[in-house]
Short mmCIF file of C-alpha atoms in Angstrom, two decimals:
data_model
loop_
_atom_site.label_atom_id
_atom_site.label_comp_id
_atom_site.label_asym_id
_atom_site.label_seq_id
_atom_site.Cartn_x
_atom_site.Cartn_y
_atom_site.Cartn_z
CA MET A 530 -50.05 20.99 -11.78
CA LYS A 531 -47.33 22.50 -9.68
CA LEU A 532 -47.55 19.51 -6.80
CA TYR A 533 -47.10 17.53 -9.80
CA PHE A 534 -43.70 19.20 -11.09
CA VAL A 535 -42.46 18.88 -7.75
CA LEU A 536 -43.20 14.85 -7.40
CA ILE A 537 -41.89 14.76 -10.72
CA ILE A 538 -38.43 16.51 -9.62
CA ARG A 539 -38.50 14.40 -6.79
CA ARG A 540 -38.47 11.10 -8.26
CA GLN A 541 -35.99 11.94 -10.54
CA ASN A 542 -33.85 13.33 -8.04
CA TYR A 543 -34.64 9.72 -6.06
CA PHE A 544 -33.52 7.91 -9.28
CA TYR A 545 -30.58 10.07 -9.36
CA PHE A 546 -29.19 9.34 -5.96
CA SER A 547 -30.03 5.82 -5.84
CA ASP A 548 -28.54 5.31 -9.59
CA MET A 549 -25.05 6.73 -7.94
CA PHE A 550 -25.33 5.00 -4.91
CA LEU A 551 -25.94 1.64 -6.50
CA THR A 552 -23.33 2.90 -9.39
CA SER A 553 -20.57 3.80 -6.44
CA ALA A 554 -21.02 0.27 -4.80
CA ILE A 555 -20.59 -1.80 -7.98
CA LYS A 556 -17.40 0.38 -8.00
CA TYR A 557 -16.55 -0.41 -4.81
CA ILE A 558 -17.32 -4.40 -4.08
CA GLY A 559 -15.70 -4.51 -8.08
CA ARG A 560 -12.61 -3.39 -6.96
CA TYR A 561 -12.41 -5.34 -3.67
CA PHE A 562 -12.64 -8.42 -5.74
CA ILE A 563 -10.12 -7.36 -8.13
CA LEU A 564 -7.60 -6.57 -5.28
CA LEU A 565 -8.60 -9.93 -3.91
CA GLY A 566 -7.61 -11.49 -7.48
CA LYS A 567 -4.26 -9.97 -7.14
CA VAL A 568 -3.73 -11.07 -3.78
CA PHE A 569 -4.30 -14.75 -4.27
CA ARG A 570 -1.23 -14.93 -7.02
CA ARG A 571 1.54 -17.33 -6.71
CA PRO A 572 4.11 -15.19 -4.40
CA GLU A 573 7.34 -14.30 -6.38
CA ASN A 574 9.57 -15.80 -3.32
CA MET A 575 8.10 -18.02 -0.74
CA ARG A 576 10.70 -17.29 2.10
CA GLU A 577 10.07 -13.82 2.00
CA TYR A 578 6.14 -14.20 2.36
CA VAL A 579 6.83 -16.55 5.31
CA LYS A 580 9.17 -13.94 6.85
CA ALA A 581 6.30 -11.13 6.62
CA PHE A 582 3.83 -13.67 7.70
CA TRP A 583 5.87 -13.83 11.45
CA SER A 584 6.04 -10.14 11.37
CA ASP A 585 2.40 -9.63 10.80
CA LEU A 586 1.13 -12.62 13.27
CA GLU A 587 3.51 -10.46 15.89
CA LEU A 588 2.04 -6.85 15.14
CA LEU A 589 -1.46 -8.07 14.42
CA GLY A 590 -1.73 -11.05 16.56
CA LEU A 591 0.40 -11.21 19.53
CA ASN A 592 0.17 -7.40 20.00
CA SER A 593 -3.75 -7.69 20.70
CA LEU A 594 -3.40 -10.45 23.49
CA GLY A 595 -3.47 -7.52 25.77
CA ILE A 596 -6.19 -5.90 25.31
CA VAL A 597 -8.53 -9.29 24.50
CA SER A 598 -7.50 -10.57 27.47
CA ILE A 599 -8.55 -7.42 29.75
CA ILE A 600 -11.69 -7.09 28.12
CA SER A 601 -12.84 -10.69 28.06
CA LEU A 602 -11.68 -10.99 31.84
CA PHE A 603 -13.85 -7.88 33.00
CA VAL A 604 -17.09 -8.53 30.71
CA GLY A 605 -16.87 -11.88 31.87
CA ALA A 606 -17.16 -10.06 35.53
CA VAL A 607 -19.96 -8.25 34.26
CA VAL A 608 -21.89 -10.42 32.29
CA THR A 609 -21.80 -12.94 35.59
CA ILE A 610 -23.05 -10.29 37.77
CA GLN A 611 -25.97 -9.14 35.50
CA THR A 612 -26.97 -12.29 34.71
CA ALA A 613 -27.10 -12.90 38.46
CA PHE A 614 -29.31 -10.24 39.21
CA ASN A 615 -31.77 -10.18 36.10
CA LEU A 616 -32.43 -14.24 37.17
CA ASN A 617 -32.71 -13.26 41.09
CA ASP A 618 -35.71 -15.75 41.02
CA PRO A 619 -36.31 -18.73 43.40
CA LEU A 620 -37.65 -20.16 40.62
CA ILE A 621 -34.54 -20.63 38.56
CA PRO A 622 -31.83 -22.54 39.61
CA ASN A 623 -28.63 -20.63 40.72
CA TYR A 624 -26.29 -22.72 38.39
CA TYR A 625 -28.37 -21.10 35.39
CA VAL A 626 -26.43 -17.91 35.80
CA GLY A 627 -22.93 -20.13 35.03
CA ILE A 628 -24.52 -21.68 31.74
CA ALA A 629 -26.02 -18.01 30.89
CA THR A 630 -22.01 -16.50 31.17
CA ARG A 631 -21.14 -19.72 29.32
CA GLU A 632 -23.43 -19.60 26.67
CA SER A 633 -23.38 -15.55 26.14
CA ILE A 634 -19.23 -15.71 25.85
CA ILE A 635 -18.94 -18.83 24.09
CA LEU A 636 -21.97 -17.50 21.18
CA GLU A 637 -21.46 -13.92 21.18
CA PHE A 638 -19.48 -11.90 23.42
CA SER A 639 -15.97 -13.88 22.06
CA PRO A 640 -16.30 -14.30 18.52
CA THR A 641 -18.34 -10.97 17.47
CA ILE A 642 -17.43 -8.38 19.86
CA ILE A 643 -13.98 -9.20 19.95
CA SER A 644 -14.03 -9.19 16.60
CA LEU A 645 -15.46 -5.98 16.60
CA ILE A 646 -12.45 -4.72 18.95
CA LEU A 647 -10.08 -6.38 16.08
CA ALA A 648 -11.49 -4.27 13.57
CA GLY A 649 -10.66 -1.05 15.04
CA LYS A 650 -7.65 -2.13 16.52
CA VAL A 651 -6.18 -4.28 13.87
CA GLY A 652 -8.15 -2.70 11.05
CA SER A 653 -6.68 0.74 11.47
CA ASN A 654 -3.48 -0.51 12.19
CA ILE A 655 -3.63 -2.28 8.42
CA ALA A 656 -5.68 0.74 6.59
CA SER A 657 -3.04 3.30 7.87
CA THR A 658 -0.18 1.53 7.46
CA MET A 659 -0.73 0.49 3.88
CA GLY A 660 -1.98 4.17 3.12
CA SER A 661 0.82 5.40 4.60
CA MET A 662 2.81 3.12 2.32
CA ARG A 663 0.79 4.05 -0.86
CA VAL A 664 0.98 7.84 -0.54
CA SER A 665 5.15 7.84 0.25
CA GLU A 666 5.13 5.40 -2.82
CA GLN A 667 6.99 2.74 -1.33
CA ILE A 668 3.65 0.71 -2.67
CA ASP A 669 4.75 1.63 -6.25
CA ALA A 670 8.31 1.23 -5.60
CA LEU A 671 7.41 -2.66 -4.88
CA ASP A 672 5.51 -2.78 -8.13
CA ILE A 673 8.63 -1.38 -9.63
CA MET A 674 10.75 -4.01 -8.35
CA GLY A 675 8.48 -6.40 -10.25
CA ILE A 676 6.65 -7.47 -6.86
CA ASN A 677 3.04 -7.76 -6.41
CA SER A 678 2.45 -5.32 -3.98
CA ALA A 679 -1.31 -6.25 -3.15
CA SER A 680 0.14 -9.79 -2.76
CA TYR A 681 3.14 -9.17 -0.43
CA LEU A 682 1.35 -6.70 1.92
CA ILE A 683 -2.02 -8.48 2.14
CA LEU A 684 -1.67 -12.18 1.80
CA PRO A 685 0.70 -12.72 4.91
CA LYS A 686 -1.57 -10.28 6.86
CA ILE A 687 -5.12 -12.40 5.88
CA ILE A 688 -3.14 -15.72 7.00
CA ALA A 689 -1.68 -14.13 10.11
CA LEU A 690 -5.13 -13.36 10.94
CA ILE A 691 -7.12 -16.19 10.15
CA PHE A 692 -4.49 -18.76 12.28
CA PHE A 693 -4.25 -15.99 15.17
CA ASN A 694 -8.04 -14.93 15.21
CA PRO A 695 -9.41 -18.24 16.33
CA ILE A 696 -6.50 -18.77 18.92
CA LEU A 697 -7.36 -15.38 20.41
CA ILE A 698 -11.25 -15.95 20.44
CA VAL A 699 -10.35 -19.27 22.46
CA LEU A 700 -8.52 -17.27 24.99
CA SER A 701 -11.25 -14.66 25.11
CA MET A 702 -13.54 -17.46 25.94
CA PHE A 703 -11.27 -18.64 28.62
CA LEU A 704 -10.82 -15.54 30.22
CA GLY A 705 -14.34 -14.58 30.03
CA ILE A 706 -15.64 -17.46 31.84
CA TRP A 707 -12.97 -17.14 34.32
CA GLY A 708 -13.55 -13.69 35.00
CA GLY A 709 -17.12 -14.63 35.41
CA TYR A 710 -16.11 -17.31 37.97
CA LEU A 711 -13.75 -14.82 39.75
CA ALA A 712 -16.75 -12.30 39.98
CA ALA A 713 -18.57 -15.37 41.57
CA THR A 714 -15.71 -15.63 44.00
CA PHE A 715 -15.13 -12.63 44.88
CA ILE A 716 -18.43 -10.34 44.91
CA GLY A 717 -20.55 -13.50 45.61
CA VAL A 718 -23.47 -12.87 43.03
CA VAL A 719 -23.62 -16.78 42.84
CA SER A 720 -21.73 -19.45 44.41
CA PRO A 721 -18.44 -20.36 42.89
CA THR A 722 -20.14 -23.96 42.83
CA ASP A 723 -23.23 -23.30 41.30
CA PHE A 724 -21.14 -21.03 38.42
CA LEU A 725 -19.25 -24.17 37.94
CA VAL A 726 -22.06 -26.55 37.78
CA GLY A 727 -23.60 -24.36 35.30
CA ILE A 728 -21.04 -23.97 32.96
CA GLN A 729 -20.46 -27.79 32.45
CA SER A 730 -24.11 -28.16 32.27
CA ASP A 731 -25.91 -28.82 29.09
CA PHE A 732 -23.03 -27.89 26.85
CA ASN A 733 -22.80 -28.34 23.48
CA SER A 734 -19.65 -28.45 22.07
CA PHE A 735 -20.96 -27.43 18.41
CA TYR A 736 -21.12 -23.77 19.53
CA ILE A 737 -17.15 -23.80 19.65
CA VAL A 738 -16.86 -24.89 16.27
CA TYR A 739 -19.67 -22.26 15.21
CA SER A 740 -17.62 -19.54 17.01
CA LEU A 741 -14.28 -20.64 15.66
CA ILE A 742 -16.20 -20.75 12.27
CA LYS A 743 -17.49 -17.22 12.49
CA THR A 744 -13.99 -16.00 13.49
CA VAL A 745 -11.89 -17.55 10.61
CA PHE A 746 -14.85 -15.53 8.17
CA PHE A 747 -14.50 -12.47 10.42
CA ALA A 748 -10.77 -12.30 10.20
CA PHE A 749 -10.33 -12.39 6.46
CA LEU A 750 -13.14 -9.68 6.35
CA ILE A 751 -11.76 -7.64 8.66
CA THR A 752 -7.99 -7.75 7.03
CA THR A 753 -9.09 -7.60 3.07
CA ILE A 754 -11.89 -4.56 3.86
CA SER A 755 -8.94 -2.71 5.92
CA ALA A 756 -6.24 -3.63 3.31
CA TYR A 757 -8.58 -2.82 0.48
CA TYR A 758 -9.37 0.98 2.01
CA GLY A 759 -5.14 1.45 2.62
CA TYR A 760 -3.93 0.18 -0.47
CA TYR A 761 -6.20 2.48 -2.66
CA VAL A 762 -5.59 6.08 -0.63
CA LYS A 763 -5.18 8.90 -3.36
CA GLY A 764 -3.90 11.90 -1.52
CA GLY A 765 -2.22 12.21 1.42
CA ALA A 766 -2.33 12.40 5.49
CA VAL A 767 -5.67 13.64 5.77
CA GLU A 768 -6.95 11.25 3.31
CA VAL A 769 -4.77 8.16 5.17
CA GLY A 770 -6.68 9.04 7.98
CA ILE A 771 -10.25 9.17 6.41
CA ASN A 772 -9.50 5.65 4.42
CA ALA A 773 -8.44 4.41 8.34
CA THR A 774 -12.12 5.30 9.52
CA LYS A 775 -13.95 4.26 7.14
CA ALA A 776 -12.03 0.98 7.31
CA VAL A 777 -13.17 0.24 10.86
CA VAL A 778 -16.31 1.31 10.02
CA SER A 779 -17.54 -0.49 6.67
CA SER A 780 -15.25 -3.82 8.49
CA SER A 781 -17.27 -3.66 11.78
CA ILE A 782 -20.52 -3.69 9.51
CA ALA A 783 -19.18 -6.19 7.74
CA VAL A 784 -18.59 -8.42 10.59
CA ILE A 785 -22.32 -7.77 12.25
CA VAL A 786 -23.42 -8.41 8.69
CA ALA A 787 -21.73 -11.74 8.25
CA ASN A 788 -22.46 -12.46 11.34
CA TYR A 789 -26.56 -12.54 11.14
CA ILE A 790 -25.99 -14.86 7.98
CA LEU A 791 -23.27 -17.19 9.80
CA THR A 792 -25.79 -17.55 12.56
CA GLN A 793 -28.65 -18.25 10.02
CA ILE A 794 -26.67 -20.92 8.39
CA LEU A 795 -25.28 -22.36 10.98
CA LEU A 796 -27.72 -22.67 13.95
CA GLY A 797 -31.39 -21.37 11.82
CA MET B 841 18.57 1.14 -31.87
CA ALA B 842 17.50 3.01 -29.19
CA ALA B 843 16.77 1.43 -25.45
CA ILE B 844 13.41 3.08 -25.25
CA GLU B 845 11.13 4.28 -27.83
CA VAL B 846 8.00 6.02 -26.87
CA HIS B 847 5.42 6.78 -30.09
CA ASN B 848 2.16 8.76 -29.74
CA LEU B 849 1.96 8.38 -25.93
CA LYS B 850 -1.23 9.92 -24.55
CA LYS B 851 -2.88 9.68 -20.85
CA SER B 852 -5.92 11.09 -19.72
CA PHE B 853 -7.17 11.18 -16.13
CA ASP B 854 -11.22 11.12 -16.13
CA GLU B 855 -11.92 14.06 -18.57
CA GLN B 856 -8.65 16.13 -18.17
CA GLU B 857 -5.71 15.31 -21.01
CA VAL B 858 -2.37 14.93 -19.45
CA LEU B 859 0.13 13.54 -22.28
CA LYS B 860 -1.43 14.62 -26.24
CA GLY B 861 0.46 12.38 -27.82
CA ILE B 862 4.20 12.39 -26.96
CA SER B 863 7.29 10.42 -29.28
CA THR B 864 10.57 10.14 -28.22
CA THR B 865 13.50 7.79 -27.78
CA PHE B 866 16.22 7.21 -24.93
CA GLU B 867 19.88 6.05 -26.02
CA LYS B 868 21.87 3.40 -23.94
CA GLY B 869 24.50 4.66 -21.41
CA LYS B 870 23.24 8.44 -21.59
CA THR B 871 21.28 10.36 -18.91
CA ASN B 872 17.98 11.82 -20.41
CA LEU B 873 16.47 14.67 -18.85
CA ILE B 874 12.74 15.41 -18.97
CA ILE B 875 12.05 18.94 -18.03
CA GLY B 876 8.93 21.16 -17.59
CA GLN B 877 6.54 23.23 -15.23
CA SER B 878 4.91 21.74 -12.52
CA GLY B 879 1.64 19.99 -13.96
CA SER B 880 3.19 19.62 -17.56
CA GLY B 881 2.71 15.97 -17.28
CA LYS B 882 6.46 14.95 -16.49
CA THR B 883 5.80 12.72 -13.60
CA VAL B 884 2.84 10.72 -15.64
CA PHE B 885 4.88 10.46 -18.49
CA LEU B 886 7.66 8.99 -16.53
CA LYS B 887 5.21 6.86 -14.20
CA SER B 888 3.50 5.86 -17.65
CA LEU B 889 7.18 4.80 -18.96
CA ILE B 890 7.78 2.13 -16.30
CA GLY B 891 4.04 0.95 -16.58
CA LEU B 892 2.67 2.16 -13.15
CA HIS B 893 0.22 3.76 -15.20
CA GLN B 894 -2.19 2.31 -17.90
CA ILE B 895 -1.56 4.53 -21.36
CA ASP B 896 -4.66 5.25 -23.26
CA GLU B 897 -3.03 5.27 -26.80
CA GLY B 898 0.29 5.00 -27.82
CA GLU B 899 3.28 2.58 -27.74
CA ILE B 900 6.21 1.75 -25.40
CA LEU B 901 9.04 -0.25 -26.70
CA TYR B 902 12.05 -1.61 -24.33
CA ASP B 903 14.93 -3.18 -26.35
CA GLY B 904 12.17 -3.32 -29.23
CA ARG B 905 9.62 -5.29 -26.88
CA GLU B 906 6.49 -3.55 -26.53
CA LEU B 907 5.11 -3.19 -22.88
CA SER B 908 1.54 -3.49 -23.26
CA ASN B 909 2.09 -6.61 -25.19
CA MET B 910 4.65 -8.29 -22.83
CA ASP B 911 2.65 -10.89 -20.60
CA THR B 912 2.77 -11.32 -16.92
CA ASN B 913 6.01 -12.51 -16.51
CA ALA B 914 7.90 -10.62 -19.39
CA LYS B 915 6.31 -7.81 -17.72
CA LYS B 916 7.75 -9.32 -13.82
CA SER B 917 11.27 -9.80 -15.67
CA LEU B 918 11.65 -6.40 -17.43
CA ARG B 919 10.75 -5.06 -13.97
CA THR B 920 13.46 -6.69 -12.34
CA ASP B 921 15.42 -4.83 -15.27
CA MET B 922 14.49 -0.98 -13.67
CA GLY B 923 15.71 0.97 -11.42
CA MET B 924 13.67 3.51 -9.99
CA VAL B 925 14.55 6.61 -7.43
CA PHE B 926 11.49 8.08 -6.37
CA GLN B 927 10.73 11.43 -5.62
CA GLY B 928 10.13 11.20 -1.79
CA ASN B 929 12.83 8.01 -1.43
CA ALA B 930 10.06 5.87 -0.71
CA LEU B 931 12.14 3.94 1.15
CA PHE B 932 10.78 1.25 3.64
CA ASP B 933 10.78 3.04 6.58
CA SER B 934 10.58 -0.25 8.87
CA LEU B 935 13.81 -1.92 7.50
CA SER B 936 17.41 -0.74 7.82
CA ILE B 937 19.45 0.97 5.19
CA GLU B 938 21.30 -2.44 4.54
CA ASP B 939 17.89 -4.31 4.59
CA ASN B 940 16.24 -1.60 2.03
CA VAL B 941 19.51 -2.16 -0.25
CA LYS B 942 19.11 -5.94 -0.29
CA PHE B 943 15.19 -6.26 -0.14
CA ALA B 944 15.09 -6.56 -4.22
CA LEU B 945 18.10 -9.10 -3.59
CA ASP B 946 16.01 -10.98 -0.68
CA MET B 947 13.10 -11.19 -3.60
CA PHE B 948 15.06 -12.08 -7.07
CA SER B 949 18.44 -12.91 -6.81
CA GLY B 950 18.89 -16.47 -5.44
CA MET B 951 22.33 -14.96 -3.67
CA SER B 952 23.75 -16.44 -0.38
CA SER B 953 23.23 -14.02 2.32
CA SER B 954 26.69 -13.02 2.59
CA GLU B 955 26.80 -12.54 -1.14
CA LYS B 956 23.77 -10.40 -0.71
CA THR B 957 25.47 -8.14 2.00
CA ASP B 958 28.51 -7.71 -0.10
CA ARG B 959 26.24 -6.36 -2.95
CA ALA B 960 24.21 -4.38 -0.49
CA ASN B 961 27.86 -2.98 0.47
CA PHE B 962 29.35 -2.62 -2.97
CA CYS B 963 25.89 -0.80 -3.94
CA LEU B 964 26.17 1.83 -0.68
CA GLU B 965 30.00 2.27 -1.68
CA LYS B 966 29.27 3.18 -5.09
CA VAL B 967 26.71 6.12 -3.32
CA HIS B 968 29.95 6.83 -1.09
CA LEU B 969 28.04 5.39 2.05
CA LYS B 970 29.61 4.02 4.93
CA ASP B 971 28.73 2.82 8.21
CA VAL B 972 25.08 3.28 7.96
CA ASN B 973 24.22 -0.10 7.30
CA ASN B 974 22.24 -0.80 10.39
CA LYS B 975 20.71 3.18 10.50
CA PHE B 976 16.94 3.37 9.88
CA PRO B 977 16.01 5.87 6.77
CA ALA B 978 14.15 8.13 9.07
CA GLU B 979 17.88 8.51 11.31
CA VAL B 980 19.82 9.74 8.09
CA SER B 981 19.72 13.13 6.37
CA GLY B 982 17.46 13.93 3.20
CA GLY B 983 20.80 13.66 0.98
CA MET B 984 21.46 10.36 2.18
CA GLN B 985 18.39 9.10 1.75
CA LYS B 986 18.39 10.10 -1.84
CA ARG B 987 21.68 8.51 -2.34
CA VAL B 988 20.05 4.69 -0.10
CA ALA B 989 17.54 5.45 -2.48
CA LEU B 990 20.22 5.25 -5.29
CA ALA B 991 21.44 2.15 -4.20
CA ARG B 992 18.45 0.49 -3.74
CA ALA B 993 17.92 1.28 -7.67
CA ILE B 994 21.19 -0.27 -8.80
CA ALA B 995 20.96 -2.96 -6.55
CA LEU B 996 19.70 -5.87 -9.57
CA SER B 997 21.89 -4.32 -12.06
CA PRO B 998 19.38 -2.47 -13.92
CA LYS B 999 19.50 -1.99 -17.87
CA TYR B 1000 17.23 1.04 -16.96
CA LEU B 1001 17.15 3.42 -14.27
CA PHE B 1002 14.42 6.33 -13.67
CA CYS B 1003 14.65 9.25 -11.42
CA ASP B 1004 11.35 11.64 -10.34
CA GLU B 1005 13.01 14.56 -8.94
CA PRO B 1006 16.00 13.34 -7.73
CA ASN B 1007 17.05 16.75 -6.23
CA SER B 1008 13.79 18.11 -5.03
CA GLY B 1009 14.59 19.61 -1.18
CA LEU B 1010 18.32 19.19 -1.76
CA ASP B 1011 20.47 22.01 -0.94
CA PRO B 1012 22.80 22.85 -4.11
CA LYS B 1013 25.54 21.36 -3.16
CA THR B 1014 24.18 17.58 -2.24
CA ALA B 1015 22.20 18.06 -5.69
CA ILE B 1016 25.08 18.41 -7.51
CA VAL B 1017 26.87 15.30 -5.72
CA ILE B 1018 23.63 13.41 -6.70
CA ASP B 1019 23.87 14.33 -10.24
CA ASN B 1020 26.94 13.34 -10.60
CA LEU B 1021 26.67 9.94 -8.63
CA ILE B 1022 23.47 9.20 -11.32
CA GLN B 1023 25.96 10.32 -14.01
CA GLU B 1024 28.94 8.16 -12.72
CA ILE B 1025 26.49 4.93 -12.45
CA THR B 1026 24.53 4.91 -15.98
CA GLN B 1027 28.47 5.63 -17.60
CA ASP B 1028 29.95 2.88 -15.10
CA PHE B 1029 27.28 0.20 -15.82
CA ASP B 1030 26.36 1.62 -19.33
CA ILE B 1031 22.40 1.51 -18.47
CA THR B 1032 19.61 3.94 -20.13
CA THR B 1033 18.85 6.88 -17.01
CA ILE B 1034 15.51 8.94 -17.36
CA ILE B 1035 15.84 11.80 -14.68
CA ASN B 1036 12.71 14.09 -14.42
CA THR B 1037 13.29 17.38 -13.32
CA HIS B 1038 13.26 21.10 -12.51
CA ASP B 1039 16.56 21.87 -11.61
CA MET B 1040 18.68 23.78 -14.28
CA ASN B 1041 21.67 22.69 -12.81
CA SER B 1042 21.46 19.10 -13.77
CA VAL B 1043 20.60 19.99 -16.75
CA MET B 1044 23.94 21.83 -17.60
CA GLU B 1045 25.77 19.64 -14.98
CA ILE B 1046 24.49 15.91 -16.68
CA GLY B 1047 21.92 16.27 -19.50
CA ASP B 1048 23.03 14.38 -22.65
CA LYS B 1049 19.49 14.91 -23.85
CA ILE B 1050 16.97 17.14 -22.92
CA ILE B 1051 13.24 16.61 -23.84
CA TYR B 1052 10.52 19.54 -22.51
CA ILE B 1053 7.73 19.18 -21.84
CA LYS B 1054 4.45 21.46 -21.77
CA HIS B 1055 1.05 21.13 -21.51
CA GLY B 1056 1.37 17.21 -22.31
CA LEU B 1057 3.21 17.62 -25.51
CA LYS B 1058 6.91 17.52 -26.47
CA VAL B 1059 8.04 21.08 -27.27
CA TRP B 1060 11.75 20.68 -27.72
CA SER B 1061 14.59 18.32 -27.58
CA GLY B 1062 18.18 18.50 -27.55
CA THR B 1063 21.69 18.09 -25.93
CA LYS B 1064 22.84 20.74 -22.91
CA ASP B 1065 24.89 22.75 -25.72
CA GLU B 1066 21.71 23.31 -27.87
CA ILE B 1067 19.62 24.10 -24.98
CA LEU B 1068 22.01 27.54 -24.81
CA SER B 1069 22.23 28.07 -28.77
CA THR B 1070 18.21 27.58 -29.28
CA ASP B 1071 15.50 29.99 -30.41
CA ASN B 1072 12.44 27.92 -29.48
CA GLU B 1073 11.03 30.67 -26.97
CA ASP B 1074 8.94 27.83 -24.94
CA ILE B 1075 12.43 26.34 -23.42
CA ASN B 1076 14.20 29.73 -23.32
CA ASP B 1077 11.18 30.79 -21.24
CA PHE B 1078 11.75 28.41 -19.06
CA VAL B 1079 15.44 27.55 -18.68
CA PHE B 1080 16.24 31.35 -18.84
CA CYS B 1081 13.63 32.61 -16.48
CA SER B 1082 15.73 33.33 -13.44
CA LYS B 1083 18.29 36.40 -13.30
CA LEU B 1084 21.41 34.45 -13.38
CA PHE B 1085 20.52 32.15 -16.35
CA LYS B 1086 19.20 35.17 -17.92
CA SER B 1087 23.07 36.57 -17.42
CA ILE B 1088 24.85 33.60 -18.47
CA LYS B 1089 23.12 33.42 -21.59
CA LYS B 1090 23.69 37.72 -22.06
CA ASN B 1091 26.97 36.58 -21.54
CA LEU B 1092 27.27 34.30 -24.03
#
């Protein structure tokens, strides 16, 4: 009898918590789409939006060139070294190192891992900037002026990142493979000639298209999710910090899940 | 007809009822002050008036047009008729002072670049600010930031000016300067000004009409002269709580 009651209570708690989780998940998703509805409206003044676009392009895109270049170059080199050690078999031709490096960089490292890094860098920037604007009433000031604050603050960021992320990812692909070539040349894990033969063998150009399609989706997710957390901050500096962290975590998870879904659709 | 009419305004947050049915009117060309203790609902009232909070019940009429019945375009057009000075100034910290003042002009005015610069200079001169155009908000004092916020609020020649505790964090002398500037602007441009304040000096200095809010209800309203002679216990308790004001009342 006692066990029966314990089971009932546990069952009720389970339903209570799962209900709470579902309610808050629906609330979050609903608010996210309401925000998107506000973002995609006709701008009040196109020239001002274009000005904001160029400024966001510099802040979110151009300023990410350094970190993307350094990480791509070194990870490309490491991928080549590790692949060379793992394929150290006389039955496997050496140029396979080049193929494996190319495929790893183009299919996964550049579009996904670099997007995750950008989710950290760009996502926290967007969430904390917009969060600070919210708590210091700057967003209210925009609303009072009759400006659609959601659209003015978020739309230029979405377009800037959708436009610039593919450029960053192509650069990352190039630098990653070049890093692999440098590792081949200076460390000698594989001869540069074998590496060059490898990166040109069995090349499927659709992989580039696949990666760029992913990148566009990731850019959209990173910008909108981070903006969502920044735009709806309530409280002060601590809440801005908490929401910036939530923005990075949520957009990273969204990137990983979207990566799986898009891969299934495009390559499955 | 009053410039702004408020009828039975109610607003709650979750279970908490903040505004419990406030009705009042605000006349054109007058400086209207809303006073009350912290947490009495002043800021919620002001933000409801300007449409930053969705109201639960009641009506807000701007020159006879009801706010909640307006379509998006009418609301946008009404917003360009509003200027607001926020408690924390809410200046755009990535923009220079001149660009802050020009911001609404850039968005809505259709003026040429030189006209916008002239208008920004006019507004900055109106609040007695010179040679600060290229500075950033963080580079000037709190009092100057308030004046920039005021200049930004009047850039589009608004019909309604709202100020949320414009004197908070300012010394008494600077506070009086800000008060006088607001009164000067209200009279010069013949606009309707509504100010949320705790500052009793402001009440006595510039209050054409004073509304006292307590626990989400309008408890008293009148002029600055009437405040000195009223028998209302609530208002007396609030306004004359300091020794200085008690002695002033006694001497009267």
